[in-house]
PDB file of C-alpha atoms in Angstrom:
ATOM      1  CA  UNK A   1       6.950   7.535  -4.348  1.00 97.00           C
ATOM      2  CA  UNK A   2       7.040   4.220  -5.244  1.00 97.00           C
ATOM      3  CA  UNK A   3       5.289   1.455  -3.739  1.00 98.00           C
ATOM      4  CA  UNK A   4       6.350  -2.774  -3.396  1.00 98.00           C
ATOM      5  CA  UNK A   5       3.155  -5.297  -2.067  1.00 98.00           C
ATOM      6  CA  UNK A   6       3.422  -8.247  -1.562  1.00 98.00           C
ATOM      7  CA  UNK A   7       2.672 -12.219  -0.434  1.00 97.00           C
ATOM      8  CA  UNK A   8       4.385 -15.391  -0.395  1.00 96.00           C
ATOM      9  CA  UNK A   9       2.389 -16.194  -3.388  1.00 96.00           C
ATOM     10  CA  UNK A  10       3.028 -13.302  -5.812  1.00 95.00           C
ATOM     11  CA  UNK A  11       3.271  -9.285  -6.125  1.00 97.00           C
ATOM     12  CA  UNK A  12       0.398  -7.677  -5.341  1.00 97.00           C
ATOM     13  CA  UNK A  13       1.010  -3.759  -6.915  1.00 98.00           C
ATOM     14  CA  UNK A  14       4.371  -2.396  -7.901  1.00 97.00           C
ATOM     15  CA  UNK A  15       3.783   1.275  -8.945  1.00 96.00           C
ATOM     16  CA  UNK A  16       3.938   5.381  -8.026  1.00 96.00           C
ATOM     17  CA  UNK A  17       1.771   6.413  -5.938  1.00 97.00           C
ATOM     18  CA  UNK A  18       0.901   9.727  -3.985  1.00 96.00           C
ATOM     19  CA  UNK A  19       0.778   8.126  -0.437  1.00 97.00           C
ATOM     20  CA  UNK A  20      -0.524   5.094   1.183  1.00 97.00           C
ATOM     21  CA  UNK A  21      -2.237   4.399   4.499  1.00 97.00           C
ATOM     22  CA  UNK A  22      -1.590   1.139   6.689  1.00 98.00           C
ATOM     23  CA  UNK A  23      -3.011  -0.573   9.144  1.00 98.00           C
ATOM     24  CA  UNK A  24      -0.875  -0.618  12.085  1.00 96.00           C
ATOM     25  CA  UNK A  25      -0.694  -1.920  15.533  1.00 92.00           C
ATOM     26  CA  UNK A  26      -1.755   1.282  17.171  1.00 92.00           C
ATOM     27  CA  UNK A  27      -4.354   2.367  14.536  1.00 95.00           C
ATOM     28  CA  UNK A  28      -3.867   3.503  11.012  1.00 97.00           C
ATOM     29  CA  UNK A  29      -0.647   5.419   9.678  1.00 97.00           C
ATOM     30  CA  UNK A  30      -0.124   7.664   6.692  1.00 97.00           C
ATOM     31  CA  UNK A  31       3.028   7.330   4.750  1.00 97.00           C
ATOM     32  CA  UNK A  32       3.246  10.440   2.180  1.00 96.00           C
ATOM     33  CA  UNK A  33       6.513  11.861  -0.047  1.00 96.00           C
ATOM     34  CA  UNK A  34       9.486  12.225   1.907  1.00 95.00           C
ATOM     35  CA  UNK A  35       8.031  10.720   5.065  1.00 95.00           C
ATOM     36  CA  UNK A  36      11.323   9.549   7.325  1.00 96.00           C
ATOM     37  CA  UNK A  37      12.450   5.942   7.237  1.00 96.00           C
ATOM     38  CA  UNK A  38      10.433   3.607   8.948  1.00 97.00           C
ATOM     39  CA  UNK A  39       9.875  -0.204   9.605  1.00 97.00           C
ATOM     40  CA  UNK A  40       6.590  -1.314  11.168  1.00 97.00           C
ATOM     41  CA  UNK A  41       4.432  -4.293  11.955  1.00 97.00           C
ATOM     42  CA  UNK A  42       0.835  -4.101  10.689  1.00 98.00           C
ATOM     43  CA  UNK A  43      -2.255  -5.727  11.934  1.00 98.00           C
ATOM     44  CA  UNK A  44      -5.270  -7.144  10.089  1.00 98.00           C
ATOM     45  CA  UNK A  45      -7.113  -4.541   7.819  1.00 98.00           C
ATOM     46  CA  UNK A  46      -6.850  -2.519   4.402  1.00 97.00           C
ATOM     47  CA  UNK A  47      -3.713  -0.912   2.675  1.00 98.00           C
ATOM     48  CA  UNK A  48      -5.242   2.115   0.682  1.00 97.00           C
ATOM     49  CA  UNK A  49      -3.292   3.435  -1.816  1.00 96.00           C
ATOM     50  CA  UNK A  50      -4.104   6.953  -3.004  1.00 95.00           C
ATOM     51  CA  UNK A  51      -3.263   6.919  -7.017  1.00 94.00           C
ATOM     52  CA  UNK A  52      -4.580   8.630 -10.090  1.00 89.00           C
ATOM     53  CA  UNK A  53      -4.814   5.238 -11.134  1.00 87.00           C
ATOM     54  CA  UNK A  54      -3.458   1.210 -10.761  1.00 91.00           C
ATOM     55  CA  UNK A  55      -2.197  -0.589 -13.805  1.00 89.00           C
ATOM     56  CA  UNK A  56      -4.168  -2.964 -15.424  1.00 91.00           C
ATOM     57  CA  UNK A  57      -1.890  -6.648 -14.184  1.00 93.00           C
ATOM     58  CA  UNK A  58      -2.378  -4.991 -10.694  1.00 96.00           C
ATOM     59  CA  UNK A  59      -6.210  -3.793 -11.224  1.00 93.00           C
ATOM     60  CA  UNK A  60      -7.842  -7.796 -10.442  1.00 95.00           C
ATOM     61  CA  UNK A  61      -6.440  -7.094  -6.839  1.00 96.00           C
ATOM     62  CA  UNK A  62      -7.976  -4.261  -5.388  1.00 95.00           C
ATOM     63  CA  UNK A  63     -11.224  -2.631  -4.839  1.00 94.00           C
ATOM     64  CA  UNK A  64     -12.017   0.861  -5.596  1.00 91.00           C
ATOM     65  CA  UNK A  65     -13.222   2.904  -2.395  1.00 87.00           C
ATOM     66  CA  UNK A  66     -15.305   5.462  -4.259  1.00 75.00           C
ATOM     67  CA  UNK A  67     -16.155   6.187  -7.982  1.00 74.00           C
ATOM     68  CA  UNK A  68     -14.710   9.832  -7.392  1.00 71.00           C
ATOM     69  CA  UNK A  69     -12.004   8.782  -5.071  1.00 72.00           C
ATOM     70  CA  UNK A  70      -8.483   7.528  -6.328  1.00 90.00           C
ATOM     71  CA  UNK A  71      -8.125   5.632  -3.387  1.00 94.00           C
ATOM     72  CA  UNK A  72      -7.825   1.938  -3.859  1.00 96.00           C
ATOM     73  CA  UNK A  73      -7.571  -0.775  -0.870  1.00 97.00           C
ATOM     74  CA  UNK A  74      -6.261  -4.332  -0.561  1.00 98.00           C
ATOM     75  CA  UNK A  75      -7.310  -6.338   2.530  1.00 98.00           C
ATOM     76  CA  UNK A  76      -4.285  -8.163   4.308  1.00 98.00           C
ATOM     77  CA  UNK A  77      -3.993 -10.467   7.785  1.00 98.00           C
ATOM     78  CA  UNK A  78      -1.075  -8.999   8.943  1.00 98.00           C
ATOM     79  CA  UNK A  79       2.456  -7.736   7.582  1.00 98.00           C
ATOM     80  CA  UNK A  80       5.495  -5.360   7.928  1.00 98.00           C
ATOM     81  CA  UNK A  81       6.208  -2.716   6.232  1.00 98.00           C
ATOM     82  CA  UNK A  82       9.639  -0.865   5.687  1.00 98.00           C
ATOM     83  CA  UNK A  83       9.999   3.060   4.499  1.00 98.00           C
ATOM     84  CA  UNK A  84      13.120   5.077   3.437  1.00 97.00           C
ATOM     85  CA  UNK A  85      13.804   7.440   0.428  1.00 97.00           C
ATOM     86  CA  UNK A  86      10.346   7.376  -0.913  1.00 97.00           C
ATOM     87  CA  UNK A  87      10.562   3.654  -1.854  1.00 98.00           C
ATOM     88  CA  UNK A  88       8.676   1.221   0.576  1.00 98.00           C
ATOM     89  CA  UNK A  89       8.103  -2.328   0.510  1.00 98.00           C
ATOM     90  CA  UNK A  90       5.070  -4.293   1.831  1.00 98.00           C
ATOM     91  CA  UNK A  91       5.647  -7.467   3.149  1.00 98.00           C
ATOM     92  CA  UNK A  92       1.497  -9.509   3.750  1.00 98.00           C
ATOM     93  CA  UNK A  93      -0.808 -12.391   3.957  1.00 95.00           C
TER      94      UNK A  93
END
């Protein structure tokens, strides 16, 4: 599925990726292939993407969570996200 980030200032990550979790209002959400469409708020905390790996222009940006992991996170203030066909686009600060 493929994945948008980003900021006022620039784009964060723009890649495939096997799922991502998000930091919502009511706690943290999973988004996976073929989830349903969706459009959510998020709160303060870390977008994780889980990905063999992240290009190198997006790399600077996040930080790994574990040596063995592919799971790589990207703190943001708050943000929406939106969900459908296994594209999704993240809207933060």
């Amino acid at each position: 599925m493929n994945i948008k980030i980003l900021t006022p200032e620039y784009v964060v990550f723009e890649g495939e990726v096997d799922s991502v979790l998000l930091p919502g209002k009511d706690g943290e959400f999973h988004i996976m292939k073929n989830h349903a469409g969706i459009v959510s708020s998020l709160v303060g905390g870390k977008v994780k993407l889980f990905t063999s790996s992240i290009g190198e222009a997006y790399a600077k940006n996040f930080t790994k969570e574990s040596e063995k992991d592919t799971v790589f996170s990207y703190p943001i203030k708050s943000g929406v996200v939106e969900f459908n066909h296994d594209k999704g686009i993240i809207l933060c600060e």
